[in-house]
mmCIF file of C-alpha atoms in Angstrom:
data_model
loop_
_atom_site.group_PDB
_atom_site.id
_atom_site.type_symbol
_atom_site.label_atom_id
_atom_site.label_comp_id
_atom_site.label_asym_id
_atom_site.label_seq_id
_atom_site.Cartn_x
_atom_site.Cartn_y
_atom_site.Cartn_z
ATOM 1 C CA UNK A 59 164.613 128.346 78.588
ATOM 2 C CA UNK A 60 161.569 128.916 80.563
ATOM 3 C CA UNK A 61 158.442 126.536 80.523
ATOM 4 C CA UNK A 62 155.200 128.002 79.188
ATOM 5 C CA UNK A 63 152.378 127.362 80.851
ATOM 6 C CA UNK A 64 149.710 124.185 79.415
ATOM 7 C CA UNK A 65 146.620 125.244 81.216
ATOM 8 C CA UNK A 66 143.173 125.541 79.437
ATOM 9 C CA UNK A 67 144.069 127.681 76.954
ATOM 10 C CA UNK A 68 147.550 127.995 76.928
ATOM 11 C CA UNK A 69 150.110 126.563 74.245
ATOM 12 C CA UNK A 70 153.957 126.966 73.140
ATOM 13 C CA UNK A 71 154.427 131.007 72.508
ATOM 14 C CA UNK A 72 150.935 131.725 74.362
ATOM 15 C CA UNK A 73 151.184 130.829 77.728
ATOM 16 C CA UNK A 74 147.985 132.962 79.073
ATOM 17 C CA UNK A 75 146.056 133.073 75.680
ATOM 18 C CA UNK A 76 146.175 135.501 73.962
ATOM 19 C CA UNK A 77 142.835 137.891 74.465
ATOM 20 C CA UNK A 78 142.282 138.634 78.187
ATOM 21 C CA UNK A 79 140.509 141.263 79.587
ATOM 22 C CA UNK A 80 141.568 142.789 82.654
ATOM 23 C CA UNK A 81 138.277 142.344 84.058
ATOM 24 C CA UNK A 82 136.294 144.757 86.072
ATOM 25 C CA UNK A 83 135.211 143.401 89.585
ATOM 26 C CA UNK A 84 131.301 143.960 89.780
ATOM 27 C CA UNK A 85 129.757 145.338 93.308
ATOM 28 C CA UNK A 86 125.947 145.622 93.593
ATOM 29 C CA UNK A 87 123.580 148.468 95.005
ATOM 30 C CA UNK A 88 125.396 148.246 98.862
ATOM 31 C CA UNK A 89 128.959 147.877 97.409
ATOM 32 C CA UNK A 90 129.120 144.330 98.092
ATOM 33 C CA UNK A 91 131.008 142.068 96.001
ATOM 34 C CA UNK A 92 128.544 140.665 93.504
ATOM 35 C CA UNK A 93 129.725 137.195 92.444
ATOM 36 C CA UNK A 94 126.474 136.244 90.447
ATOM 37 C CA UNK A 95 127.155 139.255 88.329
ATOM 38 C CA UNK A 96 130.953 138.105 88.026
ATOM 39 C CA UNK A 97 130.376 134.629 86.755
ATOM 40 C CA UNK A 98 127.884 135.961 84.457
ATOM 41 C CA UNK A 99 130.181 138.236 83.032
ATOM 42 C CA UNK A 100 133.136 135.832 82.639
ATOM 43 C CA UNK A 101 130.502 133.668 80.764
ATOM 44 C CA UNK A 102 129.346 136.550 78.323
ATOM 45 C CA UNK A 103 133.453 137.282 78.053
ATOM 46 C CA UNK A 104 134.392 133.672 77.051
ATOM 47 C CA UNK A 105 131.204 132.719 75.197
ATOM 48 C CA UNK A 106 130.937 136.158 73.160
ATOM 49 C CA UNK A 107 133.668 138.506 73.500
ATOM 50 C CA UNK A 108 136.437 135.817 71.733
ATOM 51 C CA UNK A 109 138.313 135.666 75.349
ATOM 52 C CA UNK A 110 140.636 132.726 76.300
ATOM 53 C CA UNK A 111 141.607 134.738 79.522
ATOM 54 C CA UNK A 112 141.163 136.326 81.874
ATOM 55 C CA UNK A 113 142.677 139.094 84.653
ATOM 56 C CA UNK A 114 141.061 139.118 88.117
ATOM 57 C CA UNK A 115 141.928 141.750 91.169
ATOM 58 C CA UNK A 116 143.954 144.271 89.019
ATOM 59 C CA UNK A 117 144.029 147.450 88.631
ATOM 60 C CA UNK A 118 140.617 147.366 86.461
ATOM 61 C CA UNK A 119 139.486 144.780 88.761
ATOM 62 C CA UNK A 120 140.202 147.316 91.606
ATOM 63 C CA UNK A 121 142.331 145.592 93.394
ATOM 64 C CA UNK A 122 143.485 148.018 96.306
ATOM 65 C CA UNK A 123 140.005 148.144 97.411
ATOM 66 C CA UNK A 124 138.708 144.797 97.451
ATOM 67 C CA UNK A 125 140.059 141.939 100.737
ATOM 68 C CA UNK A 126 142.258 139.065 100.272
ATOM 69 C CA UNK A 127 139.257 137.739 101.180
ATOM 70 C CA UNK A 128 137.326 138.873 98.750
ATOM 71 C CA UNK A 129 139.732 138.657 95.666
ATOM 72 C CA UNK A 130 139.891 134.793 96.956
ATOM 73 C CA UNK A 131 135.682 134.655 96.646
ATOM 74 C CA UNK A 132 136.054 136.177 93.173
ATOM 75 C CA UNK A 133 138.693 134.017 91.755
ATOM 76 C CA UNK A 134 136.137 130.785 92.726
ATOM 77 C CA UNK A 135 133.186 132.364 90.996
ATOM 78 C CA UNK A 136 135.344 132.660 87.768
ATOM 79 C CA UNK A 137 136.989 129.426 87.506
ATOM 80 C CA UNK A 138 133.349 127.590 88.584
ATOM 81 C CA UNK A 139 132.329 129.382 85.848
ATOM 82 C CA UNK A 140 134.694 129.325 83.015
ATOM 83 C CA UNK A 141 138.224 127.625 84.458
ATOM 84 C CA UNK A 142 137.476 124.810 82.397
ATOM 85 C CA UNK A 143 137.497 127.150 79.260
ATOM 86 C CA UNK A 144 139.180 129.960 79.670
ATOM 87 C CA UNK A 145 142.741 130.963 81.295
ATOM 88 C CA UNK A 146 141.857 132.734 84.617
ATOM 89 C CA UNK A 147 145.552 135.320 85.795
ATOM 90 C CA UNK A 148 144.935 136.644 89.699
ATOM 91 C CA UNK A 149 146.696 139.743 90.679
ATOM 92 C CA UNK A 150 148.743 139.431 93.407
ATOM 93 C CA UNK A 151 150.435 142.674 93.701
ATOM 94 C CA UNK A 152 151.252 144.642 96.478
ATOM 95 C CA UNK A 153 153.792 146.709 97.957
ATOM 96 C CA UNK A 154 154.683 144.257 100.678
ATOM 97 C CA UNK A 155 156.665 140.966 99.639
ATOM 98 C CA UNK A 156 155.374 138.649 102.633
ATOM 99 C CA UNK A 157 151.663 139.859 101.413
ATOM 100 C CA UNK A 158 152.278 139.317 97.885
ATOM 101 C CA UNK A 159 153.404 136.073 98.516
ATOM 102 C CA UNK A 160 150.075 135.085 100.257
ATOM 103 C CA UNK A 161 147.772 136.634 97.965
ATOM 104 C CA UNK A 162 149.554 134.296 95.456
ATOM 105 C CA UNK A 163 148.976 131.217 97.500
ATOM 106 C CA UNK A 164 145.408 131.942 98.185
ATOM 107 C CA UNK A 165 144.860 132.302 94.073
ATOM 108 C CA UNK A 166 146.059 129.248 93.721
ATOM 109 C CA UNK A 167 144.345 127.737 96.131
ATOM 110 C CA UNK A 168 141.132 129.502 95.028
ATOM 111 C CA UNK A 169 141.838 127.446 91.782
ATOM 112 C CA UNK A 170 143.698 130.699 89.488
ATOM 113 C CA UNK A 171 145.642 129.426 86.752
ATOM 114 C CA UNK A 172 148.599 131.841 86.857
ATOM 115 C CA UNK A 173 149.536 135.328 88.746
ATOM 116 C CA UNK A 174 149.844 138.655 87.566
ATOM 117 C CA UNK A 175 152.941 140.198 89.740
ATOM 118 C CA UNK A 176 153.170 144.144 89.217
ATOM 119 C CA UNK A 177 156.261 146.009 90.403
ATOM 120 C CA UNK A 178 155.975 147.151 93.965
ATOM 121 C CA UNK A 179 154.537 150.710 94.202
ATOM 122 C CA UNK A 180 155.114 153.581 96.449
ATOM 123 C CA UNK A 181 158.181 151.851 97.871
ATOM 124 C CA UNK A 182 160.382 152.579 94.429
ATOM 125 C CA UNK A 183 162.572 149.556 94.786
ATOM 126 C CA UNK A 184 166.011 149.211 93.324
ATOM 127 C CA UNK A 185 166.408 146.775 89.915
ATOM 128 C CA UNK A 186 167.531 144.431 92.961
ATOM 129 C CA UNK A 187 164.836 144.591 95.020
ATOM 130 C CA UNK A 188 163.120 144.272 92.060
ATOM 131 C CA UNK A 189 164.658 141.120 91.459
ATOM 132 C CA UNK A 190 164.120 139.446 94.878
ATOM 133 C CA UNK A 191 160.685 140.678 94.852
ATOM 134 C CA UNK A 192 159.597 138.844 91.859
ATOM 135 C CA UNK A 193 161.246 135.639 92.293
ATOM 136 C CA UNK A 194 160.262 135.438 96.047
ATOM 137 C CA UNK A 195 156.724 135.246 94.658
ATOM 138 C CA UNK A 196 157.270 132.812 91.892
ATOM 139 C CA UNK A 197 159.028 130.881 94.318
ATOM 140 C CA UNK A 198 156.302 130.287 96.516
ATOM 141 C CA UNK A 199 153.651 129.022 94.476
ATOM 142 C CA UNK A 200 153.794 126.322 91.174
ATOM 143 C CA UNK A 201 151.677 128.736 89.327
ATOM 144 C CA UNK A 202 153.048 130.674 86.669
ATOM 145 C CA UNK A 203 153.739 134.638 86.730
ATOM 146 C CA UNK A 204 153.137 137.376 84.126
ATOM 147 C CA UNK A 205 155.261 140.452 85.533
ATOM 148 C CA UNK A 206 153.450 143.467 84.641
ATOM 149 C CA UNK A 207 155.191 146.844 83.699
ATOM 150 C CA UNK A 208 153.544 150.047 84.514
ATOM 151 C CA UNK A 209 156.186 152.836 85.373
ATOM 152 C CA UNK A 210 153.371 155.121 85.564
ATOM 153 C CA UNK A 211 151.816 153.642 88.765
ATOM 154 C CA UNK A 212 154.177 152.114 90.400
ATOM 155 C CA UNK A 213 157.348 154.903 89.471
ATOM 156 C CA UNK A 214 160.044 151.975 88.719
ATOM 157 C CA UNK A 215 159.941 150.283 85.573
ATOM 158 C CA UNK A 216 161.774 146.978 85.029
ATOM 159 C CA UNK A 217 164.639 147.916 82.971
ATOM 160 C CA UNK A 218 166.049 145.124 80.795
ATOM 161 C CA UNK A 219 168.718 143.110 82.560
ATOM 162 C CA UNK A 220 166.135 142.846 85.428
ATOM 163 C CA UNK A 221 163.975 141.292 83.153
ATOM 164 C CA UNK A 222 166.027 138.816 81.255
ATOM 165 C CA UNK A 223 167.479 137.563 84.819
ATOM 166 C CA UNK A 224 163.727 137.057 85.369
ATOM 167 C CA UNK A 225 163.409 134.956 82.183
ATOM 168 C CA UNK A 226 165.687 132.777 84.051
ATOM 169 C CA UNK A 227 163.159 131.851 86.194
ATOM 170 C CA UNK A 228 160.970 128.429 85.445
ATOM 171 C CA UNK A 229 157.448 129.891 86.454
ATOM 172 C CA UNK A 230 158.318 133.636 85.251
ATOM 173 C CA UNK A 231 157.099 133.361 81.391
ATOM 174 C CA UNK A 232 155.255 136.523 80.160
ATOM 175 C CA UNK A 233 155.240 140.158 80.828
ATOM 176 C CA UNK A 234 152.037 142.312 80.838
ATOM 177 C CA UNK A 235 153.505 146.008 79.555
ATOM 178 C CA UNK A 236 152.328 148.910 79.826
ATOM 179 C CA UNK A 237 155.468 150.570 79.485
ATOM 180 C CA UNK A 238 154.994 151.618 75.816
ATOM 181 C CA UNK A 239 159.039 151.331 74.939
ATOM 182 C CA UNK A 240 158.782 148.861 72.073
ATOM 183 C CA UNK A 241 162.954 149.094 71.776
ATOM 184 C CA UNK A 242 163.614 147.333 74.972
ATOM 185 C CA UNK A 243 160.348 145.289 74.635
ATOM 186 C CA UNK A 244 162.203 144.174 71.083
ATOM 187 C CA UNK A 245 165.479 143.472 73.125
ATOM 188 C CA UNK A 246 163.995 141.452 75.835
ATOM 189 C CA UNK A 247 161.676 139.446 72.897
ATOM 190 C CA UNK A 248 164.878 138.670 71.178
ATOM 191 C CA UNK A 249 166.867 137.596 74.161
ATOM 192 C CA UNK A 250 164.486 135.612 76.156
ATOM 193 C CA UNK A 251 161.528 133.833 75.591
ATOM 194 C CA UNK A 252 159.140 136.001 77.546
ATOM 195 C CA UNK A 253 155.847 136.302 75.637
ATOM 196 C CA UNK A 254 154.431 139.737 75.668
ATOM 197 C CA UNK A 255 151.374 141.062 76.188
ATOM 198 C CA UNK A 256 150.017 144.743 75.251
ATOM 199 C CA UNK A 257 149.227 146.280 78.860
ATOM 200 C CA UNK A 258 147.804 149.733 76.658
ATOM 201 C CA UNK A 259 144.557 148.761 74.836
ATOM 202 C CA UNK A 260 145.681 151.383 71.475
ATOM 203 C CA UNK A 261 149.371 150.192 71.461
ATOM 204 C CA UNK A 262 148.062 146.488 70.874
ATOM 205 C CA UNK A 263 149.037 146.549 67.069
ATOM 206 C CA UNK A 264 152.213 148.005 67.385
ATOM 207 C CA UNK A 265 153.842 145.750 70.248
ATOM 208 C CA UNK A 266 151.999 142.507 68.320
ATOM 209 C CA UNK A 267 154.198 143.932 64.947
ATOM 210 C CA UNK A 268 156.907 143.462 66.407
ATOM 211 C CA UNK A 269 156.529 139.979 68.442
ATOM 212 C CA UNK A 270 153.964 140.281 70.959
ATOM 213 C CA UNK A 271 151.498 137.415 71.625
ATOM 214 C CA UNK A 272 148.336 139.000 72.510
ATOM 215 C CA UNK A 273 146.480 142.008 74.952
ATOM 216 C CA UNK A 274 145.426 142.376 78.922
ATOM 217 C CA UNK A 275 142.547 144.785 77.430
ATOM 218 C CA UNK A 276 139.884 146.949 79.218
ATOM 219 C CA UNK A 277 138.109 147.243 75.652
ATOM 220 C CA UNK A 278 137.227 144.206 74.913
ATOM 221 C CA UNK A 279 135.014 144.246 77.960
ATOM 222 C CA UNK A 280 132.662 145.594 75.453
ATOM 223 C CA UNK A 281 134.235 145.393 71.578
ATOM 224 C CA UNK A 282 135.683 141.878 72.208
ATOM 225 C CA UNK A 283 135.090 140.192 68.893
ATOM 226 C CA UNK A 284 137.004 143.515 67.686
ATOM 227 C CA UNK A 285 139.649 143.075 69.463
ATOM 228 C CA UNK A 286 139.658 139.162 69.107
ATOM 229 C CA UNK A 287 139.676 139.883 64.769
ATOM 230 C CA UNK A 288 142.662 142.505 65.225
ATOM 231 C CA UNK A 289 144.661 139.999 67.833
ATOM 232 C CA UNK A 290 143.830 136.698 65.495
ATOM 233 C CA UNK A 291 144.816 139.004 62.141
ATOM 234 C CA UNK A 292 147.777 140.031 63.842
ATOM 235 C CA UNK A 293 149.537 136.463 64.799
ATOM 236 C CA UNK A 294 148.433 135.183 61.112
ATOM 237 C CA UNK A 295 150.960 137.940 59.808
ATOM 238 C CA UNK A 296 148.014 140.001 58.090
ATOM 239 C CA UNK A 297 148.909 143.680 59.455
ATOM 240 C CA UNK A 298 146.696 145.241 56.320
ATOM 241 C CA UNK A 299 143.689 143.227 58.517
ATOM 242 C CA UNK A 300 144.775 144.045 61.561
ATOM 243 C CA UNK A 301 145.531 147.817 60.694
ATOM 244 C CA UNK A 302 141.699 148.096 59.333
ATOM 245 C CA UNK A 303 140.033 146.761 63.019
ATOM 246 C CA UNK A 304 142.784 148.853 64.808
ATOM 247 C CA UNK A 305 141.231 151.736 62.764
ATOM 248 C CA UNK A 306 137.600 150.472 63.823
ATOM 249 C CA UNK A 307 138.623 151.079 67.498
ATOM 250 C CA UNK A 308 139.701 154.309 67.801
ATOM 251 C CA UNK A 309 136.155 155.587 69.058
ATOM 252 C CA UNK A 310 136.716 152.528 71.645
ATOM 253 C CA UNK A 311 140.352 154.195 72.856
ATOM 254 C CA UNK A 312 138.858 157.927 73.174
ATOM 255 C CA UNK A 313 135.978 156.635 75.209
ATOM 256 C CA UNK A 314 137.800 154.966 77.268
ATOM 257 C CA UNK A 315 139.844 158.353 77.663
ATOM 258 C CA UNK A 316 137.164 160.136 79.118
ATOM 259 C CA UNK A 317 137.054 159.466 82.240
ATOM 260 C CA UNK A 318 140.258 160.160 82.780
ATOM 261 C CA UNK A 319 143.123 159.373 85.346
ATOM 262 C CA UNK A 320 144.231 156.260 83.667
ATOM 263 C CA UNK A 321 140.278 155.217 85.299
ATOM 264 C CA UNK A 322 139.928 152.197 82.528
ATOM 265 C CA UNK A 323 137.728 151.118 85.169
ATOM 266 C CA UNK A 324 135.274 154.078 85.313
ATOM 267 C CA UNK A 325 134.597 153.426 81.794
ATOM 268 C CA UNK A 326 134.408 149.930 81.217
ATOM 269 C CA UNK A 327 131.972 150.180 84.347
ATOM 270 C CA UNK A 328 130.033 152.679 82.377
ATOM 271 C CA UNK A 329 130.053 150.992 79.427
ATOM 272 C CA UNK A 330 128.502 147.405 80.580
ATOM 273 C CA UNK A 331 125.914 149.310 82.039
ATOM 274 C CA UNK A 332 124.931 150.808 78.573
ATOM 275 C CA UNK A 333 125.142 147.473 76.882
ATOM 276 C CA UNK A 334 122.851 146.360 79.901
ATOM 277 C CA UNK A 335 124.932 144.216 82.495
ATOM 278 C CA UNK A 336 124.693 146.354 85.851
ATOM 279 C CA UNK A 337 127.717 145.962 87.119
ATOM 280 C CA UNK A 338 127.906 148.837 90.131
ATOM 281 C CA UNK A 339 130.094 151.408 90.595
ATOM 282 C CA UNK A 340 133.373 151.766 91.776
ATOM 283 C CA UNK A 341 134.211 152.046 95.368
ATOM 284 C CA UNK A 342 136.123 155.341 96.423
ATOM 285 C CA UNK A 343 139.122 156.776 95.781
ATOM 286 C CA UNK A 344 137.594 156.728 92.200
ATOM 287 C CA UNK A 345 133.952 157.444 91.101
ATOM 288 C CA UNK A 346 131.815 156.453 88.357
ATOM 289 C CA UNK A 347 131.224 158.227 84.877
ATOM 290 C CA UNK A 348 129.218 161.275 84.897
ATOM 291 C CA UNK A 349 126.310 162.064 83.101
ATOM 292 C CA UNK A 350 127.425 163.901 80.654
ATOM 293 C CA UNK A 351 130.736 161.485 80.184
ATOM 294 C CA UNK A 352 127.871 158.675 80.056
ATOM 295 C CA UNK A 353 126.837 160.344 77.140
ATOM 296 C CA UNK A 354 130.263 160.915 75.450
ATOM 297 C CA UNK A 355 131.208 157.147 75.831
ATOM 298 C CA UNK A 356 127.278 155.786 74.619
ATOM 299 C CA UNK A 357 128.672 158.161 71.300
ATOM 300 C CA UNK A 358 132.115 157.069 70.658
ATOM 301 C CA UNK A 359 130.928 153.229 71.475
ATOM 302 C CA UNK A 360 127.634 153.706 68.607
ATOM 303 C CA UNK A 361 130.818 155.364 66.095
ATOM 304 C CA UNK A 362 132.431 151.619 66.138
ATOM 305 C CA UNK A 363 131.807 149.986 62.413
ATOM 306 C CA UNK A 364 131.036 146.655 62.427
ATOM 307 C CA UNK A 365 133.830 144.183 61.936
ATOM 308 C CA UNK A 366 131.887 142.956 58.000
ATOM 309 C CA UNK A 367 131.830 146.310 57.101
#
């Protein structure tokens, strides 16, 4: 049996919390990294948006284009803000072991209270590689991993036997998935005690029917009490609740689809702005929302019912 993690948040079943956002990383005018903007965002995300955690330097927080040293600066400016409320998860995910392995030692010496670990990309490893990737990382740090599953970025998924021999590990305790295949999901829930987590903002209900703990969301950057009511409705075994709110966020999932590209980013970049946190754009490869996809996303966003209704 694995130990779950006791941080600020965490407790038996929920070793992470169980609303995190996988939160953007804010840049101002020049591109810089802003970390004013970040703590005061963590702050609004704790205080208002119904979040015990939270994901820095992923793939929202655009992680291949920010340094080691800034992801390091970042992680400070959260936990100085809200460590001693709040669960705070640092990526560190690359395609290189040896890196990975120091990005995880700088989180936790920046103060993070676990690691996100995703499956190396571009390199396609075997389920073995696979295997000494992961627990090279968790070996080299005490903090505790969530493995994150995303076959469409990174090409290999982390088929089931990889993943209970995982669960074998003391530090490895939750998976992140964004996978979408709620049969093995179900198998490695019943054979392990992983906690799960819904990687795919509109699959949240469906993995949390069948055992998940809670979401790594890009929504509830901006509809977190939403997302908070569905998650809290969920674990209390009230799916007619939870099945009403998941109803009250579909404008939330199609504006998030419009900028396309799996950009989460793009949009939850475009949507602080509107609700009136300036948060910068994204650095290239990707771009920020058009105009006219500016517009779409201000109309989905004004669709959402409020949660009394």
């Amino acid at each position: 049996m694995t130990t779950l993690f006791a941080g600020p948040t965490g407790r038996p079943g929920r070793p992470f919390g169980t609303v995190l956002s996988a939160m953007i990383t804010p840049f101002d005018a020049e591109g810089r990294l802003d970390l004013k903007v970040a703590a005061e965002l963590a702050t609004r995300l704790v205080d208002s948006g119904g979040h015990d955690g939270l994901v820095l330097n992923g793939t929202t927080g655009e992680c291949p284009t920010t340094t080691d040293a800034e992801k390091a600066d970042l992680i400070r400016a959260v936990v100085d803000a809200v460590g001693d409320r709040c669960t705070i998860v640092a990526g560190a995910s690359t395609y290189d072991t040896a890196h990975s392995i120091q990005q995880a030692r700088d989180a936790e010496k920046a103060g993070a209270h676990g690691t996100l670990l995703v499956t190396p990309y571009y390199s396609r490893p075997q389920q073995a590689g696979l295997l000494a990737h992961f627990t090279a990382v968790a070996d080299a740090t005490d903090l505790p991993v969530m493995l994150y599953d995303i076959p469409a970025r990174s090409v290999v998924p982390i088929e089931v036997d990889t993943m209970l021999r995982l669960a074998e590990h003391p530090r490895i305790t939750a998976v992140k998935d964004a996978k979408g295949d709620l049969l093995a999901g179900a198998r490695v829930m019943n054979e392990s005690d992983l906690a799960f987590y819904s990687g795919d903002d509109p699959l949240t209900l469906p993995w949390m029917s069948i055992g998940a703990v809670g979401i790594v969301s890009i929504i509830a950057h901006v509809v977190g009490p939403h997302v908070r009511a569905l998650v809290d409705a969920a674990n209390a075994g009230d799916l007619v609740e939870a099945r009403r709110i998941h109803n009250l966020l579909m404008p939330a999932h199609t504006a998030m689809a419009r900028t396309g590209g799996g950009a989460g980013l793009v949009f939850a970049k475009a949507a602080l702005r509107l609700q009136g946190l300036e948060v910068g754009d994204p650095r290239l490869p990707q771009l920020p929302a058009t105009p006219s996809q500016i517009e779409l996303i201000a109309g989905d966003l004004d669709r959402i019912q409020e949660l009394s209704n």
